[in-house]
Short mmCIF file of C-alpha atoms and ligand atoms in Angstrom, two decimals:
data_model
loop_
_atom_site.label_atom_id
_atom_site.label_comp_id
_atom_site.label_asym_id
_atom_site.label_seq_id
_atom_site.Cartn_x
_atom_site.Cartn_y
_atom_site.Cartn_z
CA MET I 18 -82.60 -5.41 -9.09
CA SER I 19 -81.80 -8.17 -12.00
CA PHE I 20 -79.02 -9.49 -13.60
CA LYS I 21 -80.69 -8.57 -16.82
CA SER I 22 -80.68 -4.71 -15.87
CA LEU I 23 -77.10 -5.06 -15.68
CA GLY I 24 -76.69 -5.50 -19.08
CA LEU I 25 -75.13 -8.95 -19.44
CA SER I 26 -76.07 -10.99 -22.45
CA GLU I 27 -78.89 -14.02 -22.99
CA PRO I 28 -76.26 -16.82 -22.66
CA LEU I 29 -75.03 -15.75 -19.69
CA LEU I 30 -78.16 -15.03 -17.70
CA LYS I 31 -79.00 -18.86 -19.02
CA ALA I 32 -76.09 -19.87 -16.86
CA ILE I 33 -76.72 -18.05 -14.00
CA SER I 34 -80.48 -18.99 -13.92
CA LYS I 35 -79.39 -22.43 -14.06
CA LYS I 36 -77.17 -21.76 -10.72
CA GLY I 37 -80.24 -20.39 -9.28
CA TYR I 38 -79.17 -17.26 -8.47
CA ASP I 39 -82.02 -14.60 -9.29
CA THR I 40 -80.69 -11.67 -7.28
CA PRO I 41 -76.70 -10.10 -7.94
CA SER I 42 -75.37 -10.23 -4.22
CA PRO I 43 -74.08 -6.62 -3.43
CA ILE I 44 -70.55 -6.51 -4.79
CA GLN I 45 -71.55 -8.09 -8.31
CA ALA I 46 -74.51 -5.25 -8.76
CA LYS I 47 -71.60 -3.10 -7.97
CA ALA I 48 -68.91 -4.54 -9.85
CA ILE I 49 -70.72 -5.54 -12.81
CA PRO I 50 -71.40 -2.23 -14.84
CA PRO I 51 -68.25 -0.70 -14.59
CA VAL I 52 -66.31 -3.71 -15.35
CA LEU I 53 -68.67 -4.44 -18.63
CA GLU I 54 -67.99 -0.46 -19.33
CA GLY I 55 -64.19 -1.45 -19.77
CA LYS I 56 -63.06 0.23 -16.48
CA ASP I 57 -60.70 -0.87 -14.70
CA VAL I 58 -62.32 -1.89 -10.86
CA LEU I 59 -60.64 -2.04 -6.98
CA ALA I 60 -62.99 -4.34 -5.37
CA SER I 61 -63.17 -4.90 -1.85
CA ALA I 62 -64.75 -8.25 -0.98
CA GLN I 63 -63.66 -11.60 0.72
CA THR I 64 -64.45 -15.14 -0.32
CA GLY I 65 -68.77 -15.18 0.54
CA THR I 66 -70.05 -12.33 -1.36
CA GLY I 67 -69.86 -13.79 -4.61
CA LYS I 68 -66.94 -12.07 -5.75
CA THR I 69 -66.15 -14.92 -8.40
CA ALA I 70 -69.11 -14.23 -10.38
CA GLY I 71 -68.54 -10.31 -10.10
CA PHE I 72 -65.36 -10.56 -12.22
CA THR I 73 -65.92 -13.73 -14.13
CA LEU I 74 -69.26 -12.38 -15.84
CA PRO I 75 -68.56 -9.52 -16.91
CA LEU I 76 -65.44 -10.52 -18.21
CA LEU I 77 -66.82 -13.72 -20.17
CA ASP I 78 -69.71 -10.64 -21.73
CA ILE I 79 -66.60 -8.60 -22.94
CA LEU I 80 -64.59 -11.35 -24.37
CA SER I 81 -67.55 -13.10 -26.03
CA LYS I 82 -68.34 -9.67 -27.61
CA ASN I 83 -65.76 -9.65 -29.74
CA PRO I 84 -64.91 -12.55 -32.32
CA VAL I 85 -62.94 -15.31 -31.60
CA GLN I 86 -59.39 -15.20 -32.50
CA LYS I 87 -57.58 -18.05 -34.80
CA HIS I 88 -55.18 -20.38 -32.45
CA ARG I 89 -57.08 -18.65 -28.76
CA PRO I 90 -54.61 -16.70 -27.44
CA ILE I 91 -55.22 -16.23 -23.71
CA ARG I 92 -57.13 -12.93 -23.78
CA ALA I 93 -58.28 -13.25 -20.09
CA LEU I 94 -55.89 -14.20 -16.85
CA ILE I 95 -57.10 -14.58 -13.24
CA LEU I 96 -54.78 -14.53 -10.85
CA THR I 97 -55.53 -16.71 -7.70
CA PRO I 98 -52.89 -17.12 -4.52
CA THR I 99 -53.60 -21.07 -3.72
CA ARG I 100 -54.57 -23.53 -5.64
CA GLU I 101 -57.96 -24.37 -4.23
CA LEU I 102 -59.16 -21.10 -4.81
CA ALA I 103 -57.98 -21.19 -8.26
CA ALA I 104 -59.70 -24.45 -9.33
CA GLN I 105 -63.08 -23.26 -7.33
CA VAL I 106 -62.57 -20.07 -10.11
CA TYR I 107 -61.78 -22.02 -12.67
CA ALA I 108 -65.12 -24.06 -11.85
CA ASN I 109 -66.87 -21.22 -11.71
CA VAL I 110 -65.72 -19.78 -15.47
CA LYS I 111 -66.89 -22.88 -16.60
CA GLU I 112 -70.15 -22.91 -15.60
CA TYR I 113 -70.81 -19.59 -16.26
CA SER I 114 -69.55 -19.83 -19.71
CA GLU I 115 -71.44 -23.12 -20.67
CA TYR I 116 -73.43 -21.15 -23.42
CA LEU I 117 -70.54 -19.41 -24.54
CA ASP I 118 -67.52 -20.19 -27.27
CA MET I 119 -65.55 -20.04 -25.10
CA ARG I 120 -62.33 -22.15 -23.75
CA SER I 121 -61.08 -22.09 -20.38
CA THR I 122 -58.32 -23.97 -18.40
CA VAL I 123 -56.52 -23.73 -14.94
CA ILE I 124 -53.15 -24.46 -14.28
CA PHE I 125 -51.21 -24.68 -10.38
CA GLY I 126 -48.25 -26.34 -9.22
CA GLY I 127 -48.11 -29.33 -7.43
CA VAL I 128 -49.45 -31.64 -9.93
CA ASN I 129 -48.00 -32.82 -13.51
CA GLN I 130 -47.86 -30.18 -16.04
CA LYS I 131 -47.90 -32.42 -19.06
CA PRO I 132 -51.92 -32.37 -19.00
CA GLN I 133 -52.31 -28.46 -18.31
CA VAL I 134 -49.30 -28.17 -21.22
CA ALA I 135 -51.39 -30.25 -23.50
CA THR I 136 -55.03 -28.38 -22.95
CA LEU I 137 -53.14 -24.58 -23.47
CA ARG I 138 -51.69 -26.25 -26.76
CA GLN I 139 -54.70 -26.35 -28.18
CA GLY I 140 -55.83 -22.20 -27.20
CA VAL I 141 -57.41 -20.87 -24.24
CA ASP I 142 -59.47 -17.91 -23.93
CA VAL I 143 -59.37 -17.23 -20.40
CA LEU I 144 -56.77 -18.95 -17.97
CA VAL I 145 -56.92 -19.28 -14.14
CA ALA I 146 -53.51 -19.60 -12.53
CA THR I 147 -52.06 -19.49 -9.21
CA PRO I 148 -47.95 -17.31 -9.68
CA GLY I 149 -45.71 -19.92 -9.52
CA ARG I 150 -46.54 -22.37 -11.81
CA LEU I 151 -47.77 -19.77 -14.79
CA LEU I 152 -44.47 -18.13 -14.59
CA ASP I 153 -42.80 -21.62 -14.75
CA LEU I 154 -44.69 -22.56 -17.87
CA GLU I 155 -44.29 -19.15 -19.31
CA SER I 156 -40.06 -19.26 -18.95
CA GLN I 157 -40.14 -22.52 -20.39
CA GLY I 158 -42.03 -21.02 -23.68
CA LEU I 159 -45.21 -23.00 -22.88
CA LEU I 160 -47.58 -20.44 -22.86
CA SER I 161 -47.65 -16.42 -23.53
CA LEU I 162 -49.84 -13.50 -22.38
CA LYS I 163 -49.20 -11.26 -24.62
CA ARG I 164 -52.43 -11.38 -25.96
CA VAL I 165 -54.00 -10.66 -22.46
CA GLU I 166 -56.86 -7.96 -22.51
CA ILE I 167 -58.15 -8.53 -19.26
CA PHE I 168 -56.11 -9.06 -15.97
CA VAL I 169 -57.90 -9.89 -12.81
CA LEU I 170 -56.09 -10.20 -9.47
CA ASP I 171 -57.87 -12.41 -6.98
CA GLU I 172 -57.40 -12.46 -3.14
CA ALA I 173 -54.82 -9.51 -3.81
CA ASP I 174 -54.07 -9.34 0.05
CA ARG I 175 -53.34 -13.16 0.33
CA MET I 176 -50.92 -12.93 -2.44
CA LEU I 177 -49.31 -10.49 0.11
CA ASP I 178 -49.04 -12.75 2.82
CA MET I 179 -48.17 -15.70 0.64
CA GLY I 180 -45.13 -13.63 -0.48
CA PHE I 181 -46.51 -13.47 -4.51
CA LEU I 182 -45.45 -9.55 -4.85
CA ARG I 183 -42.37 -10.19 -6.91
CA ASP I 184 -44.16 -12.64 -9.32
CA ILE I 185 -47.08 -10.29 -10.00
CA GLU I 186 -44.62 -8.08 -10.63
CA ARG I 187 -43.02 -10.19 -13.28
CA VAL I 188 -46.11 -11.58 -14.58
CA MET I 189 -47.22 -7.31 -15.22
CA LYS I 190 -44.15 -7.04 -17.35
CA LEU I 191 -45.32 -10.37 -19.36
CA MET I 192 -48.82 -8.43 -20.17
CA PRO I 193 -49.11 -5.47 -22.64
CA ASP I 194 -49.82 -1.90 -20.94
CA LYS I 195 -53.11 -1.84 -22.87
CA ARG I 196 -55.77 -4.04 -20.89
CA GLN I 197 -58.42 -4.41 -18.05
CA ASN I 198 -57.05 -4.89 -14.52
CA LEU I 199 -59.34 -5.78 -12.30
CA MET I 200 -58.29 -6.38 -8.07
CA PHE I 201 -60.31 -8.07 -5.45
CA SER I 202 -59.15 -7.60 -1.88
CA ALA I 203 -60.31 -8.50 1.39
CA THR I 204 -58.34 -5.98 3.11
CA PHE I 205 -56.50 -2.49 2.39
CA SER I 206 -53.09 -1.95 3.85
CA LYS I 207 -50.45 0.07 2.79
CA ASP I 208 -48.96 -2.37 0.79
CA ILE I 209 -52.19 -3.51 -1.13
CA LYS I 210 -52.84 0.66 -1.97
CA LYS I 211 -49.29 0.33 -3.44
CA LEU I 212 -49.81 -2.34 -5.44
CA ALA I 213 -53.03 -1.31 -6.42
CA TYR I 214 -52.14 2.00 -7.67
CA SER I 215 -48.95 0.41 -10.01
CA ILE I 216 -51.56 -2.48 -11.36
CA LEU I 217 -54.98 0.16 -12.13
CA ASN I 218 -55.65 2.71 -14.10
CA ASN I 219 -58.21 5.45 -12.72
CA PRO I 220 -59.62 2.39 -10.89
CA ILE I 221 -63.43 2.81 -9.91
CA GLN I 222 -63.91 1.86 -6.36
CA VAL I 223 -66.20 -0.35 -4.98
CA GLU I 224 -67.49 -2.30 -1.70
CA ALA I 225 -68.92 -5.24 -0.62
CA THR I 226 -70.54 -5.79 2.73
CA PRO I 227 -67.84 -5.13 5.51
CA GLU I 228 -66.33 -8.53 7.48
CA ASN I 229 -68.32 -7.68 10.69
CA THR I 230 -72.07 -7.13 9.04
CA ALA I 231 -71.25 -10.84 7.88
CA VAL I 232 -70.17 -11.82 11.23
CA GLU I 233 -73.85 -10.66 13.20
CA VAL I 234 -75.21 -12.98 10.77
CA ILE I 235 -74.05 -16.17 12.21
CA GLU I 236 -74.94 -18.16 15.33
CA GLN I 237 -71.41 -17.98 17.61
CA LYS I 238 -71.03 -19.84 20.35
CA VAL I 239 -68.56 -20.64 22.73
CA TYR I 240 -67.96 -23.64 24.73
CA ARG I 241 -65.87 -23.30 27.90
CA VAL I 242 -63.72 -26.56 28.32
CA ALA I 243 -60.57 -28.44 29.77
CA LYS I 244 -58.75 -28.80 27.22
CA GLY I 245 -58.07 -32.52 28.04
CA LYS I 246 -61.82 -33.13 26.94
CA LYS I 247 -62.06 -31.39 23.84
CA THR I 248 -62.05 -34.19 22.00
CA ASP I 249 -64.29 -35.85 23.20
CA LEU I 250 -67.06 -32.48 23.45
CA ILE I 251 -66.36 -32.17 19.52
CA ILE I 252 -67.18 -36.07 18.68
CA LYS I 253 -70.28 -35.49 21.36
CA LEU I 254 -71.53 -32.68 19.40
CA ILE I 255 -71.27 -33.82 15.86
CA SER I 256 -72.69 -37.26 16.79
CA ASP I 257 -75.75 -35.90 19.11
CA GLY I 258 -76.23 -33.37 16.86
CA ASN I 259 -76.14 -35.23 13.52
CA TRP I 260 -73.71 -33.11 12.12
CA LYS I 261 -73.03 -33.49 8.23
CA GLN I 262 -70.89 -30.99 6.65
CA VAL I 263 -68.58 -30.22 9.62
CA LEU I 264 -65.71 -27.71 8.99
CA VAL I 265 -63.04 -27.98 11.96
CA PHE I 266 -60.14 -25.66 12.25
CA THR I 267 -57.05 -26.60 14.67
CA ARG I 268 -53.97 -24.61 14.88
CA THR I 269 -51.22 -27.12 13.64
CA LYS I 270 -51.15 -29.87 11.25
CA HIS I 271 -50.12 -32.67 13.82
CA GLY I 272 -53.62 -31.17 15.12
CA ALA I 273 -55.93 -31.95 12.05
CA ASN I 274 -54.39 -35.30 11.90
CA LYS I 275 -54.40 -36.32 15.25
CA LEU I 276 -58.05 -35.01 16.15
CA CYS I 277 -58.98 -36.88 12.16
CA LYS I 278 -57.84 -39.85 13.37
CA LYS I 279 -59.93 -39.89 16.66
CA MET I 280 -62.76 -39.12 14.97
CA ILE I 281 -63.07 -41.83 12.08
CA SER I 282 -62.34 -44.51 15.13
CA SER I 283 -65.51 -42.87 16.70
CA GLY I 284 -67.01 -43.55 13.31
CA ILE I 285 -67.18 -40.11 11.86
CA THR I 286 -65.85 -39.93 8.51
CA ALA I 287 -63.53 -37.52 8.71
CA ALA I 288 -60.42 -35.96 6.03
CA ALA I 289 -57.76 -33.99 7.11
CA ILE I 290 -56.56 -30.90 4.99
CA HIS I 291 -53.01 -28.61 5.67
CA GLY I 292 -49.94 -27.92 4.04
CA ASN I 293 -48.23 -31.30 4.20
CA LYS I 294 -50.92 -32.40 2.43
CA SER I 295 -50.96 -33.21 -1.37
CA GLN I 296 -53.17 -31.12 -3.69
CA GLY I 297 -54.81 -34.88 -4.64
CA ALA I 298 -55.46 -34.93 -1.42
CA ARG I 299 -56.84 -32.11 -0.80
CA THR I 300 -59.12 -32.18 -3.70
CA LYS I 301 -60.86 -34.93 -2.99
CA ALA I 302 -61.27 -34.34 1.05
CA LEU I 303 -62.44 -31.20 -0.37
CA ALA I 304 -65.01 -32.91 -3.15
CA GLY I 305 -65.62 -35.59 -0.10
CA LEU I 306 -67.61 -32.83 2.22
CA LYS I 307 -69.22 -31.62 -0.84
CA ASN I 308 -70.80 -34.64 -1.61
CA GLY I 309 -71.42 -35.65 1.77
CA SER I 310 -69.27 -38.55 1.93
CA VAL I 311 -66.82 -37.25 4.61
CA ARG I 312 -68.47 -35.69 7.43
CA VAL I 313 -66.27 -33.82 9.01
CA LEU I 314 -62.69 -31.82 6.99
CA VAL I 315 -60.43 -31.04 9.84
CA ALA I 316 -58.51 -27.70 8.21
CA THR I 317 -55.69 -25.49 9.45
CA ASP I 318 -56.17 -21.82 8.65
CA ILE I 319 -53.72 -21.95 5.51
CA ALA I 320 -55.20 -25.30 3.98
CA ALA I 321 -58.79 -23.20 4.18
CA ARG I 322 -58.07 -20.18 2.53
CA GLY I 323 -60.47 -19.41 -0.34
CA LEU I 324 -62.26 -22.47 -0.06
CA ASP I 325 -65.94 -22.22 -1.63
CA ILE I 326 -67.92 -24.59 0.12
CA PRO I 327 -71.55 -23.36 -0.01
CA LEU I 328 -74.51 -23.26 2.10
CA LEU I 329 -71.60 -24.87 5.25
CA PRO I 330 -73.83 -25.21 8.39
CA HIS I 331 -71.09 -26.30 11.16
CA VAL I 332 -67.63 -24.20 11.50
CA ILE I 333 -66.05 -25.61 14.90
CA ASN I 334 -63.10 -24.01 16.10
CA PHE I 335 -61.56 -26.97 17.75
CA GLU I 336 -58.75 -24.20 18.92
CA LEU I 337 -58.83 -20.34 18.67
CA PRO I 338 -56.58 -18.88 16.52
CA ASN I 339 -54.07 -16.76 18.09
CA ILE I 340 -54.44 -14.11 15.14
CA SER I 341 -57.79 -12.79 15.96
CA GLU I 342 -58.90 -11.74 11.77
CA ASP I 343 -58.35 -15.97 11.49
CA TYR I 344 -61.49 -16.02 13.27
CA VAL I 345 -63.42 -14.01 11.03
CA HIS I 346 -62.49 -15.89 8.30
CA ARG I 347 -62.83 -19.27 9.86
CA ILE I 348 -66.39 -18.58 10.86
CA GLY I 349 -66.88 -16.74 6.95
CA ARG I 350 -67.10 -20.44 5.82
CA THR I 351 -70.51 -20.76 6.78
CA GLY I 352 -73.61 -18.10 6.43
CA ARG I 353 -72.36 -17.53 2.95
CA ALA I 354 -74.39 -15.90 0.56
CA GLY I 355 -77.53 -15.48 2.65
CA ALA I 356 -77.87 -18.90 4.39
CA SER I 357 -77.46 -19.68 7.94
CA GLY I 358 -74.89 -20.61 10.14
CA GLU I 359 -73.84 -21.63 13.21
CA ALA I 360 -69.96 -21.19 14.49
CA ILE I 361 -68.87 -23.03 17.48
CA SER I 362 -65.50 -22.71 19.39
CA LEU I 363 -64.27 -24.91 22.02
CA VAL I 364 -61.98 -22.76 24.23
CA SER I 365 -59.98 -24.00 27.11
CA ALA I 366 -58.38 -21.47 29.85
CA ASP I 367 -55.16 -20.74 27.60
CA GLU I 368 -57.24 -19.21 25.02
CA THR I 369 -59.10 -16.93 27.53
CA THR I 370 -56.79 -13.84 26.07
CA PHE I 371 -57.54 -15.23 22.25
CA LEU I 372 -61.41 -14.88 23.17
CA ARG I 373 -61.11 -11.47 25.01
CA ASP I 374 -59.49 -10.18 21.48
CA ILE I 375 -61.76 -11.75 19.13
CA GLU I 376 -64.63 -10.42 20.98
CA LYS I 377 -62.95 -6.90 20.69
CA LEU I 378 -62.37 -7.59 16.99
CA ILE I 379 -65.81 -8.53 16.38
CA ASP I 380 -67.10 -6.13 18.71
CA MET I 381 -69.19 -8.26 20.51
CA LYS I 382 -69.91 -10.28 23.06
CA ILE I 383 -70.44 -14.45 21.95
CA GLU I 384 -72.70 -16.56 23.95
CA VAL I 385 -71.10 -19.03 26.30
CA GLU I 386 -71.78 -22.60 27.95
CA ILE I 387 -70.41 -25.40 29.65
CA LEU I 388 -71.85 -28.83 28.73
CA GLU I 389 -71.67 -31.49 31.93
CA GLY I 390 -68.94 -33.83 32.11
CA PHE I 391 -67.01 -31.19 29.73
CA GLU I 392 -66.57 -28.53 32.61
CA PRO I 393 -63.34 -26.02 32.02
CA ASP I 394 -60.79 -26.92 34.65
CA PRO I 395 -60.44 -24.44 37.51
CA ASN I 396 -56.67 -24.97 38.09
CA ALA I 397 -55.80 -24.54 34.36
CA SER I 398 -53.13 -21.88 33.82
CA THR I 399 -54.66 -18.68 31.63
CA GLU I 400 -51.33 -17.88 30.21
CA PRO I 401 -52.11 -18.13 26.50
CA ILE I 402 -49.53 -20.00 24.17
CA LYS I 403 -47.16 -18.34 22.15
CA PRO I 404 -47.73 -18.36 18.12
CA GLY I 405 -45.36 -21.81 17.10
CA GLN I 406 -45.28 -23.11 19.73
CA ASN I 407 -47.15 -26.41 21.64
CA ARG I 408 -50.08 -25.75 23.14
CA ASN I 409 -48.68 -28.20 25.44
CA GLN I 410 -45.45 -25.98 25.82
CA GLY I 411 -47.48 -22.69 26.13
CA ARG I 412 -45.34 -20.41 28.41
CA GLY I 413 -45.68 -16.72 28.65
CA ARG I 414 -47.52 -13.64 26.61
CA GLY I 415 -48.38 -14.75 22.84
CA SER I 416 -48.62 -12.24 20.87
CA ASN I 417 -52.17 -11.92 20.40
CA ASN I 418 -52.90 -8.35 21.89
CA ARG I 419 -52.59 -6.18 19.06
CA ASN I 420 -55.61 -6.53 17.29
CA SER I 421 -58.66 -4.05 18.67
CA GLY I 422 -60.65 -2.01 16.70
CA LYS I 423 -63.09 -3.35 13.94
CA PRO I 424 -61.50 -5.57 11.30
CA LYS I 425 -62.45 -2.44 8.71
CA SER I 426 -60.13 -0.32 10.12
CA SER I 427 -57.68 -3.03 10.85
CA SER I 428 -56.46 -4.43 7.73
CA SER I 429 -52.83 -2.92 8.31
CA ASP I 430 -52.57 -4.48 11.76
CA ARG I 431 -53.61 -7.74 10.43
CA ASN I 432 -51.20 -7.23 7.61
CA ARG I 433 -48.34 -6.53 10.34
CA SER I 434 -49.68 -9.54 12.69
CA ARG I 435 -49.88 -11.87 9.99
CA SER I 436 -45.96 -11.15 9.55
CA ARG I 437 -45.17 -11.63 12.75
CA ALA I 438 -47.03 -14.82 13.21
CA ARG I 439 -45.31 -16.06 9.97
CA THR I 440 -42.88 -17.97 11.78
CA SER I 441 -45.64 -20.13 13.20
CA ASP I 442 -46.87 -20.91 9.25
CA SER I 443 -45.01 -24.18 8.43
CA ARG I 444 -46.94 -25.85 11.43
CA ARG I 445 -50.01 -24.58 9.79
P1 AMP N 15 -67.69 -16.12 -3.64
O1 AMP N 15 -68.01 -15.33 -2.68
O2 AMP N 15 -67.64 -15.80 -5.11
O3 AMP N 15 -66.95 -16.91 -3.44
O4 AMP N 15 -69.03 -17.05 -3.73
C1 AMP N 15 -69.79 -17.05 -2.73
C2 AMP N 15 -70.89 -18.22 -2.81
O5 AMP N 15 -72.29 -17.31 -2.89
C3 AMP N 15 -70.53 -19.39 -3.92
O6 AMP N 15 -70.90 -20.46 -3.43
C4 AMP N 15 -71.53 -18.73 -5.16
O7 AMP N 15 -71.88 -19.99 -5.65
C5 AMP N 15 -72.71 -18.66 -4.38
N1 AMP N 15 -73.22 -16.90 -5.42
C6 AMP N 15 -72.46 -16.45 -5.93
N2 AMP N 15 -73.44 -15.43 -6.20
C7 AMP N 15 -74.68 -15.45 -6.09
C8 AMP N 15 -75.91 -14.91 -6.16
N3 AMP N 15 -76.17 -13.83 -7.09
N4 AMP N 15 -76.82 -15.78 -5.29
C9 AMP N 15 -76.79 -16.85 -5.15
N5 AMP N 15 -75.76 -17.19 -4.49
C10 AMP N 15 -74.27 -16.91 -5.22
#
């Protein structure tokens, strides 16, 4: 199958070949034709499947076939949950529209609105936005959604996780009733289905490779280790392996900062991203990892959502997540779009239950290794820590035993477990 056979126009094919893609990914092959036909589409696809091109390419194709309108009203709106994802989707829109007469921009919070407003004033055809800033600028009369022809809701499940339901409903009321709608989500809980019914008209449903298939192609390994030796072990692994682009996950912001400092003092360039970092700092850290000036990016789950780091060779769980599905999302940052990758987890005694739950979820045993000098502590307690609690304060059973079965069948569990674990979100 080729991109040409999907019916995309020449300027888009040129941009695609410039990106170096020769074959559409499964979600692209399935989603592009119905979108081009003007149908509403409900797609099950997570980051890493090529979903962004799956909606951006046909969207640009449709818009480019209609003549440019005077004053350039916003004709396509792409709503994303996070700033990082918005920036990445926008980068994709820019690249794919290089050979088209198309203007686009991105707006999100956390940065000065002035430059965003100045670009909007000149007129844009495609707007990528996060809900808060979009509604903010609309209420100030600085943008209008009255001429939107195509609406894309990206990562709808994350939108709901992050409490954006009301905002989405408000955005819907600002657009004309007659429009094409595309909705992407990695999971399909009851709430997501409800949202889909309220947004989409007779949607065509398409599905990309399920999450657990992606998990199978990623090389996974566990190092059992004493908690107090984790930092030395991670530094040894990165130094001995001479690893260059490493994404490390910690459970808390404090943990991310601490580990980042230790790395730097061992001579490894590192940066941390988490909820307390400014947008500028996060963008800079991510750019550093991409261009090689930063070897290690230490992130919390929330900060890492939606990050697009192509061909990332190493993901390390410095600590296992207490929500098993987060493990799948974390390791999904490696081995993307067909490239191979390695996911390593450093597991101390109190994470034994987390590991067991993860193995249940992905339905496979992960290979375990113990390195000499970094052995686990035989006297350490295997009592898991509770979400939101400091590792050192871990007492009693955590709420980690709720995830059994495969990811596909546990999407509603996942939503439940997410909302239960939300108490600990401020720490991430
Ligand atoms: P996404 O799921 O949209 O975040 O895309 C994941 C990664 O796959 C990005 O780095 C894209 O640039 C890349 N990608 C998207 N489509 C293709 C394709 N057809 N062939 C190869 N790589 C692709």
